């Protein structure tokens, strides 16, 4: 065709200026070279897969290193003392003090998370509306999601179910009558959520957060950011000093928290 001829002659004219040996090259050779270049060029899907694998490997390495670091806190007295210091610092933040609605989490000692029962009890005593996470749905079917359910008393937190996938203490799904669903922060008539205190494996000083790989908090905070009626809540990561790293590797769906609190320091990212 005319267009193919024009492309070929233009290509040949340009290369004759640079490489005299191209003088006798023919059209079929050009097409073969173009096909070869296209075949050997890295595809975008291959590049994307490689980047994803690299990101996954970097995250896995940090999780492994943090797990080792947390073992240095195995002494019960040290763990309790450091946890109490972190909870105290949390209670002193402007974000905690000004929030009237707050999402916390029930810490897992098995996972060496900063203890939060005192913080939950403190928030309730101050008259704040408190929401705690519960994972619902089927993991195997890929329908598992995290809901934030309101509690008004500490005894509304159920003991960890050792047969469950998460093995975490969570709020019951119904009120004391066993029938009425517990209020959900994503209900249509729910008040605006002011603060979300997030657990994590690691954080950096800029608010980068590394979770456990389930993506529950990333998905929840994404939904809250798109809430039609309310502004997104402020986010705060709670962890030990040994969980703060220079930089957390981030993917496009990984959230960044506004603040990070440890037993000794309070970092403000935004």
mmCIF file of C-alpha atoms in Angstrom:
data_model
loop_
_atom_site.group_PDB
_atom_site.id
_atom_site.type_symbol
_atom_site.label_atom_id
_atom_site.label_comp_id
_atom_site.label_asym_id
_atom_site.label_seq_id
_atom_site.Cartn_x
_atom_site.Cartn_y
_atom_site.Cartn_z
ATOM 1 C CA UNK A 1 0.000 0.000 0.000
ATOM 2 C CA UNK A 2 1.006 3.646 -0.341
ATOM 3 C CA UNK A 3 1.302 4.114 3.439
ATOM 4 C CA UNK A 4 3.570 1.075 3.853
ATOM 5 C CA UNK A 5 5.748 2.244 0.948
ATOM 6 C CA UNK A 6 6.067 5.699 2.462
ATOM 7 C CA UNK A 7 7.062 4.266 5.856
ATOM 8 C CA UNK A 8 9.640 1.995 4.236
ATOM 9 C CA UNK A 9 11.231 4.695 2.053
ATOM 10 C CA UNK A 10 11.312 7.209 4.893
ATOM 11 C CA UNK A 11 12.911 4.680 7.225
ATOM 12 C CA UNK A 12 15.516 3.741 4.586
ATOM 13 C CA UNK A 13 16.375 7.366 3.745
ATOM 14 C CA UNK A 14 17.001 8.212 7.420
ATOM 15 C CA UNK A 15 19.188 5.175 8.015
ATOM 16 C CA UNK A 16 21.231 5.663 4.819
ATOM 17 C CA UNK A 17 22.454 8.947 6.301
ATOM 18 C CA UNK A 18 23.669 7.200 9.440
ATOM 19 C CA UNK A 19 24.687 3.776 8.134
ATOM 20 C CA UNK A 20 25.901 3.541 4.498
ATOM 21 C CA UNK A 21 25.785 -0.278 4.632
ATOM 22 C CA UNK A 22 22.000 -0.036 4.698
ATOM 23 C CA UNK A 23 22.132 0.893 1.002
ATOM 24 C CA UNK A 24 21.039 -2.521 -0.253
ATOM 25 C CA UNK A 25 18.475 -3.283 2.389
ATOM 26 C CA UNK A 26 15.087 -4.253 1.037
ATOM 27 C CA UNK A 27 11.544 -3.942 2.263
ATOM 28 C CA UNK A 28 11.200 -7.539 3.426
ATOM 29 C CA UNK A 29 14.310 -7.149 5.582
ATOM 30 C CA UNK A 30 12.825 -4.089 7.240
ATOM 31 C CA UNK A 31 9.620 -5.951 8.009
ATOM 32 C CA UNK A 32 11.572 -8.884 9.463
ATOM 33 C CA UNK A 33 13.623 -6.540 11.646
ATOM 34 C CA UNK A 34 10.497 -4.751 12.847
ATOM 35 C CA UNK A 35 8.837 -8.068 13.673
ATOM 36 C CA UNK A 36 11.938 -9.225 15.524
ATOM 37 C CA UNK A 37 12.109 -6.006 17.555
ATOM 38 C CA UNK A 38 8.450 -6.301 18.446
ATOM 39 C CA UNK A 39 8.861 -9.923 19.488
ATOM 40 C CA UNK A 40 11.784 -9.152 21.780
ATOM 41 C CA UNK A 41 10.374 -5.965 23.270
ATOM 42 C CA UNK A 42 9.112 -6.463 26.845
ATOM 43 C CA UNK A 43 5.324 -6.396 27.030
ATOM 44 C CA UNK A 44 3.555 -4.067 29.457
ATOM 45 C CA UNK A 45 1.877 -7.030 31.149
ATOM 46 C CA UNK A 46 5.242 -8.730 31.667
ATOM 47 C CA UNK A 47 6.725 -5.548 33.124
ATOM 48 C CA UNK A 48 3.720 -5.099 35.400
ATOM 49 C CA UNK A 49 3.983 -8.682 36.614
ATOM 50 C CA UNK A 50 7.681 -8.238 37.356
ATOM 51 C CA UNK A 51 7.023 -5.052 39.361
ATOM 52 C CA UNK A 52 4.260 -6.766 41.313
ATOM 53 C CA UNK A 53 6.527 -9.705 42.147
ATOM 54 C CA UNK A 54 9.286 -7.355 43.292
ATOM 55 C CA UNK A 55 6.857 -5.416 45.508
ATOM 56 C CA UNK A 56 5.538 -8.635 47.023
ATOM 57 C CA UNK A 57 9.066 -9.865 47.750
ATOM 58 C CA UNK A 58 10.019 -6.564 49.416
ATOM 59 C CA UNK A 59 6.927 -6.663 51.620
ATOM 60 C CA UNK A 60 7.549 -10.285 52.587
ATOM 61 C CA UNK A 61 11.107 -9.470 53.635
ATOM 62 C CA UNK A 62 9.959 -6.602 55.870
ATOM 63 C CA UNK A 63 7.277 -8.791 57.469
ATOM 64 C CA UNK A 64 9.917 -11.429 58.184
ATOM 65 C CA UNK A 65 12.321 -8.903 59.715
ATOM 66 C CA UNK A 66 9.626 -7.263 61.852
ATOM 67 C CA UNK A 67 8.485 -10.640 63.138
ATOM 68 C CA UNK A 68 12.038 -11.252 64.373
ATOM 69 C CA UNK A 69 12.239 -7.774 65.899
ATOM 70 C CA UNK A 70 8.971 -8.253 67.794
ATOM 71 C CA UNK A 71 10.380 -11.372 69.438
ATOM 72 C CA UNK A 72 12.699 -9.070 71.371
ATOM 73 C CA UNK A 73 9.560 -7.851 73.176
ATOM 74 C CA UNK A 74 8.598 -11.330 74.356
ATOM 75 C CA UNK A 75 9.268 -10.499 77.987
ATOM 76 C CA UNK A 76 5.778 -9.855 79.395
ATOM 77 C CA UNK A 77 6.798 -6.919 81.587
ATOM 78 C CA UNK A 78 8.585 -5.150 78.739
ATOM 79 C CA UNK A 79 5.722 -5.765 76.321
ATOM 80 C CA UNK A 80 3.132 -4.488 78.810
ATOM 81 C CA UNK A 81 5.154 -1.401 79.717
ATOM 82 C CA UNK A 82 5.869 -0.412 76.115
ATOM 83 C CA UNK A 83 2.259 -1.052 75.159
ATOM 84 C CA UNK A 84 1.018 1.145 78.004
ATOM 85 C CA UNK A 85 3.356 3.936 76.875
ATOM 86 C CA UNK A 86 2.051 3.725 73.298
ATOM 87 C CA UNK A 87 -1.571 3.770 74.489
ATOM 88 C CA UNK A 88 -0.799 6.810 76.660
ATOM 89 C CA UNK A 89 0.738 8.657 73.707
ATOM 90 C CA UNK A 90 -2.296 7.768 71.588
ATOM 91 C CA UNK A 91 -4.627 9.294 74.194
ATOM 92 C CA UNK A 92 -2.555 12.505 74.188
ATOM 93 C CA UNK A 93 -2.861 13.125 70.448
ATOM 94 C CA UNK A 94 -5.082 15.909 69.185
ATOM 95 C CA UNK A 95 -6.713 13.440 66.795
ATOM 96 C CA UNK A 96 -7.834 11.157 69.631
ATOM 97 C CA UNK A 97 -8.918 13.924 71.957
ATOM 98 C CA UNK A 98 -10.978 15.805 69.375
ATOM 99 C CA UNK A 99 -12.667 12.762 67.820
ATOM 100 C CA UNK A 100 -16.205 11.984 68.977
ATOM 101 C CA UNK A 101 -16.379 8.872 66.793
ATOM 102 C CA UNK A 102 -13.369 6.586 66.632
ATOM 103 C CA UNK A 103 -12.547 3.210 65.097
ATOM 104 C CA UNK A 104 -10.095 1.192 67.157
ATOM 105 C CA UNK A 105 -9.122 -2.493 67.064
ATOM 106 C CA UNK A 106 -8.825 -5.248 69.652
ATOM 107 C CA UNK A 107 -5.118 -6.039 69.767
ATOM 108 C CA UNK A 108 -3.872 -9.581 69.339
ATOM 109 C CA UNK A 109 -1.151 -10.647 71.754
ATOM 110 C CA UNK A 110 -0.376 -13.545 69.425
ATOM 111 C CA UNK A 111 0.465 -11.026 66.686
ATOM 112 C CA UNK A 112 2.371 -8.814 69.175
ATOM 113 C CA UNK A 113 0.161 -5.794 68.496
ATOM 114 C CA UNK A 114 0.139 -2.756 70.781
ATOM 115 C CA UNK A 115 -2.467 -3.507 73.507
ATOM 116 C CA UNK A 116 -5.617 -1.419 72.963
ATOM 117 C CA UNK A 117 -8.116 -2.470 75.647
ATOM 118 C CA UNK A 118 -7.214 0.527 77.808
ATOM 119 C CA UNK A 119 -7.633 2.857 74.832
ATOM 120 C CA UNK A 120 -11.050 1.350 74.031
ATOM 121 C CA UNK A 121 -12.193 1.631 77.648
ATOM 122 C CA UNK A 122 -10.856 5.195 77.826
ATOM 123 C CA UNK A 123 -12.720 6.220 74.663
ATOM 124 C CA UNK A 124 -15.964 4.729 75.974
ATOM 125 C CA UNK A 125 -15.521 6.449 79.358
ATOM 126 C CA UNK A 126 -15.045 9.774 77.562
ATOM 127 C CA UNK A 127 -18.380 9.297 75.821
ATOM 128 C CA UNK A 128 -16.949 8.678 72.364
ATOM 129 C CA UNK A 129 -18.751 6.401 69.929
ATOM 130 C CA UNK A 130 -16.420 3.449 69.416
ATOM 131 C CA UNK A 131 -16.308 1.070 66.459
ATOM 132 C CA UNK A 132 -14.316 -2.151 66.286
ATOM 133 C CA UNK A 133 -13.527 -4.343 63.272
ATOM 134 C CA UNK A 134 -15.173 -7.658 62.492
ATOM 135 C CA UNK A 135 -14.361 -9.673 59.377
ATOM 136 C CA UNK A 136 -17.466 -11.159 57.757
ATOM 137 C CA UNK A 137 -17.956 -13.283 54.661
ATOM 138 C CA UNK A 138 -16.234 -16.306 53.222
ATOM 139 C CA UNK A 139 -12.455 -16.270 52.783
ATOM 140 C CA UNK A 140 -12.504 -19.259 50.447
ATOM 141 C CA UNK A 141 -15.085 -17.617 48.195
ATOM 142 C CA UNK A 142 -13.233 -14.300 48.230
ATOM 143 C CA UNK A 143 -16.161 -12.445 49.825
ATOM 144 C CA UNK A 144 -14.533 -11.650 53.183
ATOM 145 C CA UNK A 145 -14.690 -7.984 54.136
ATOM 146 C CA UNK A 146 -14.077 -5.919 57.248
ATOM 147 C CA UNK A 147 -16.953 -4.082 58.937
ATOM 148 C CA UNK A 148 -16.657 -1.541 61.748
ATOM 149 C CA UNK A 149 -19.329 -2.277 64.351
ATOM 150 C CA UNK A 150 -20.239 -0.045 67.289
ATOM 151 C CA UNK A 151 -19.717 -1.189 70.882
ATOM 152 C CA UNK A 152 -20.912 0.580 74.021
ATOM 153 C CA UNK A 153 -19.419 -1.773 76.630
ATOM 154 C CA UNK A 154 -16.284 -3.861 76.893
ATOM 155 C CA UNK A 155 -18.292 -7.064 77.362
ATOM 156 C CA UNK A 156 -19.657 -6.691 73.824
ATOM 157 C CA UNK A 157 -16.295 -7.940 72.580
ATOM 158 C CA UNK A 158 -16.357 -11.671 71.921
ATOM 159 C CA UNK A 159 -13.486 -13.988 72.773
ATOM 160 C CA UNK A 160 -11.321 -15.102 69.880
ATOM 161 C CA UNK A 161 -12.715 -18.054 67.952
ATOM 162 C CA UNK A 162 -9.755 -20.414 67.605
ATOM 163 C CA UNK A 163 -11.480 -22.226 64.732
ATOM 164 C CA UNK A 164 -11.782 -19.048 62.659
ATOM 165 C CA UNK A 165 -9.297 -17.816 60.098
ATOM 166 C CA UNK A 166 -8.509 -14.567 61.905
ATOM 167 C CA UNK A 167 -8.504 -15.868 65.514
ATOM 168 C CA UNK A 168 -9.149 -12.353 66.816
ATOM 169 C CA UNK A 169 -11.358 -10.840 69.479
ATOM 170 C CA UNK A 170 -14.201 -9.065 67.692
ATOM 171 C CA UNK A 171 -17.505 -7.359 68.500
ATOM 172 C CA UNK A 172 -20.603 -9.534 68.315
ATOM 173 C CA UNK A 173 -22.663 -9.095 65.156
ATOM 174 C CA UNK A 174 -25.921 -8.471 67.059
ATOM 175 C CA UNK A 175 -27.009 -6.524 70.099
ATOM 176 C CA UNK A 176 -27.818 -8.228 73.433
ATOM 177 C CA UNK A 177 -31.203 -9.439 72.111
ATOM 178 C CA UNK A 178 -29.333 -11.658 69.678
ATOM 179 C CA UNK A 179 -31.462 -10.381 66.790
ATOM 180 C CA UNK A 180 -30.884 -6.675 66.144
ATOM 181 C CA UNK A 181 -27.793 -6.089 63.964
ATOM 182 C CA UNK A 182 -25.073 -4.108 65.681
ATOM 183 C CA UNK A 183 -24.755 -0.551 64.270
ATOM 184 C CA UNK A 184 -22.235 -0.326 61.432
ATOM 185 C CA UNK A 185 -20.202 2.817 60.728
ATOM 186 C CA UNK A 186 -21.186 2.418 57.070
ATOM 187 C CA UNK A 187 -24.919 2.422 57.806
ATOM 188 C CA UNK A 188 -26.872 5.140 56.045
ATOM 189 C CA UNK A 189 -27.715 6.896 59.331
ATOM 190 C CA UNK A 190 -24.272 6.473 60.928
ATOM 191 C CA UNK A 191 -22.469 9.613 62.163
ATOM 192 C CA UNK A 192 -19.263 10.775 60.458
ATOM 193 C CA UNK A 193 -16.191 8.814 61.547
ATOM 194 C CA UNK A 194 -13.451 11.125 62.798
ATOM 195 C CA UNK A 195 -10.505 8.814 63.469
ATOM 196 C CA UNK A 196 -9.364 5.319 62.489
ATOM 197 C CA UNK A 197 -6.565 3.775 64.568
ATOM 198 C CA UNK A 198 -4.888 1.163 62.371
ATOM 199 C CA UNK A 199 -2.746 -1.815 63.339
ATOM 200 C CA UNK A 200 0.036 -2.875 61.010
ATOM 201 C CA UNK A 201 3.170 -4.932 60.630
ATOM 202 C CA UNK A 202 5.303 -1.885 59.822
ATOM 203 C CA UNK A 203 5.050 1.859 59.277
ATOM 204 C CA UNK A 204 7.440 4.529 58.073
ATOM 205 C CA UNK A 205 7.762 8.141 59.198
ATOM 206 C CA UNK A 206 5.841 9.378 56.162
ATOM 207 C CA UNK A 207 2.775 7.329 57.037
ATOM 208 C CA UNK A 208 3.467 4.345 54.809
ATOM 209 C CA UNK A 209 1.746 1.256 56.219
ATOM 210 C CA UNK A 210 2.405 -2.446 55.698
ATOM 211 C CA UNK A 211 -0.453 -4.705 56.754
ATOM 212 C CA UNK A 212 -0.677 -8.474 56.898
ATOM 213 C CA UNK A 213 -1.654 -8.903 53.262
ATOM 214 C CA UNK A 214 -5.437 -9.139 53.537
ATOM 215 C CA UNK A 215 -6.080 -5.606 52.312
ATOM 216 C CA UNK A 216 -8.953 -5.135 54.782
ATOM 217 C CA UNK A 217 -7.959 -1.675 56.032
ATOM 218 C CA UNK A 218 -7.003 -0.499 52.537
ATOM 219 C CA UNK A 219 -10.445 -1.501 51.248
ATOM 220 C CA UNK A 220 -12.293 -0.068 54.264
ATOM 221 C CA UNK A 221 -10.541 3.305 54.105
ATOM 222 C CA UNK A 222 -11.092 3.448 50.350
ATOM 223 C CA UNK A 223 -14.829 3.015 50.950
ATOM 224 C CA UNK A 224 -14.802 5.689 53.640
ATOM 225 C CA UNK A 225 -12.951 8.095 51.335
ATOM 226 C CA UNK A 226 -15.752 7.694 48.784
ATOM 227 C CA UNK A 227 -18.528 8.174 51.346
ATOM 228 C CA UNK A 228 -21.160 10.415 49.813
ATOM 229 C CA UNK A 229 -22.198 12.163 53.051
ATOM 230 C CA UNK A 230 -19.042 12.522 55.159
ATOM 231 C CA UNK A 231 -15.441 13.628 54.846
ATOM 232 C CA UNK A 232 -12.801 10.863 55.140
ATOM 233 C CA UNK A 233 -11.637 10.112 58.705
ATOM 234 C CA UNK A 234 -8.162 10.919 59.938
ATOM 235 C CA UNK A 235 -5.929 7.848 60.143
ATOM 236 C CA UNK A 236 -3.359 6.912 62.782
ATOM 237 C CA UNK A 237 -1.016 3.941 62.851
ATOM 238 C CA UNK A 238 -0.246 2.414 66.261
ATOM 239 C CA UNK A 239 2.884 0.300 66.656
ATOM 240 C CA UNK A 240 6.112 -0.285 68.563
ATOM 241 C CA UNK A 241 9.386 1.513 67.765
ATOM 242 C CA UNK A 242 10.836 -1.688 66.293
ATOM 243 C CA UNK A 243 8.063 -1.649 63.669
ATOM 244 C CA UNK A 244 9.098 1.716 62.205
ATOM 245 C CA UNK A 245 11.216 1.263 59.066
ATOM 246 C CA UNK A 246 12.939 3.709 56.724
ATOM 247 C CA UNK A 247 10.466 3.137 53.898
ATOM 248 C CA UNK A 248 7.460 0.896 53.404
ATOM 249 C CA UNK A 249 7.142 -0.345 49.800
ATOM 250 C CA UNK A 250 3.783 0.760 48.424
ATOM 251 C CA UNK A 251 1.451 -0.463 45.717
ATOM 252 C CA UNK A 252 -1.240 1.656 44.097
ATOM 253 C CA UNK A 253 -3.914 0.446 46.548
ATOM 254 C CA UNK A 254 -1.840 0.792 49.743
ATOM 255 C CA UNK A 255 -3.094 3.508 52.079
ATOM 256 C CA UNK A 256 -0.936 6.100 53.827
ATOM 257 C CA UNK A 257 -1.864 7.125 57.380
ATOM 258 C CA UNK A 258 -1.803 10.707 58.646
ATOM 259 C CA UNK A 259 -0.005 9.915 61.893
ATOM 260 C CA UNK A 260 2.065 7.157 63.509
ATOM 261 C CA UNK A 261 2.318 6.698 67.278
ATOM 262 C CA UNK A 262 4.804 4.448 69.092
ATOM 263 C CA UNK A 263 5.808 4.071 72.748
ATOM 264 C CA UNK A 264 8.352 6.881 72.354
ATOM 265 C CA UNK A 265 7.442 9.005 69.339
ATOM 266 C CA UNK A 266 4.592 10.653 67.482
ATOM 267 C CA UNK A 267 5.106 11.143 63.731
ATOM 268 C CA UNK A 268 2.886 13.496 61.730
ATOM 269 C CA UNK A 269 2.877 12.894 57.971
ATOM 270 C CA UNK A 270 -0.021 15.157 56.929
#
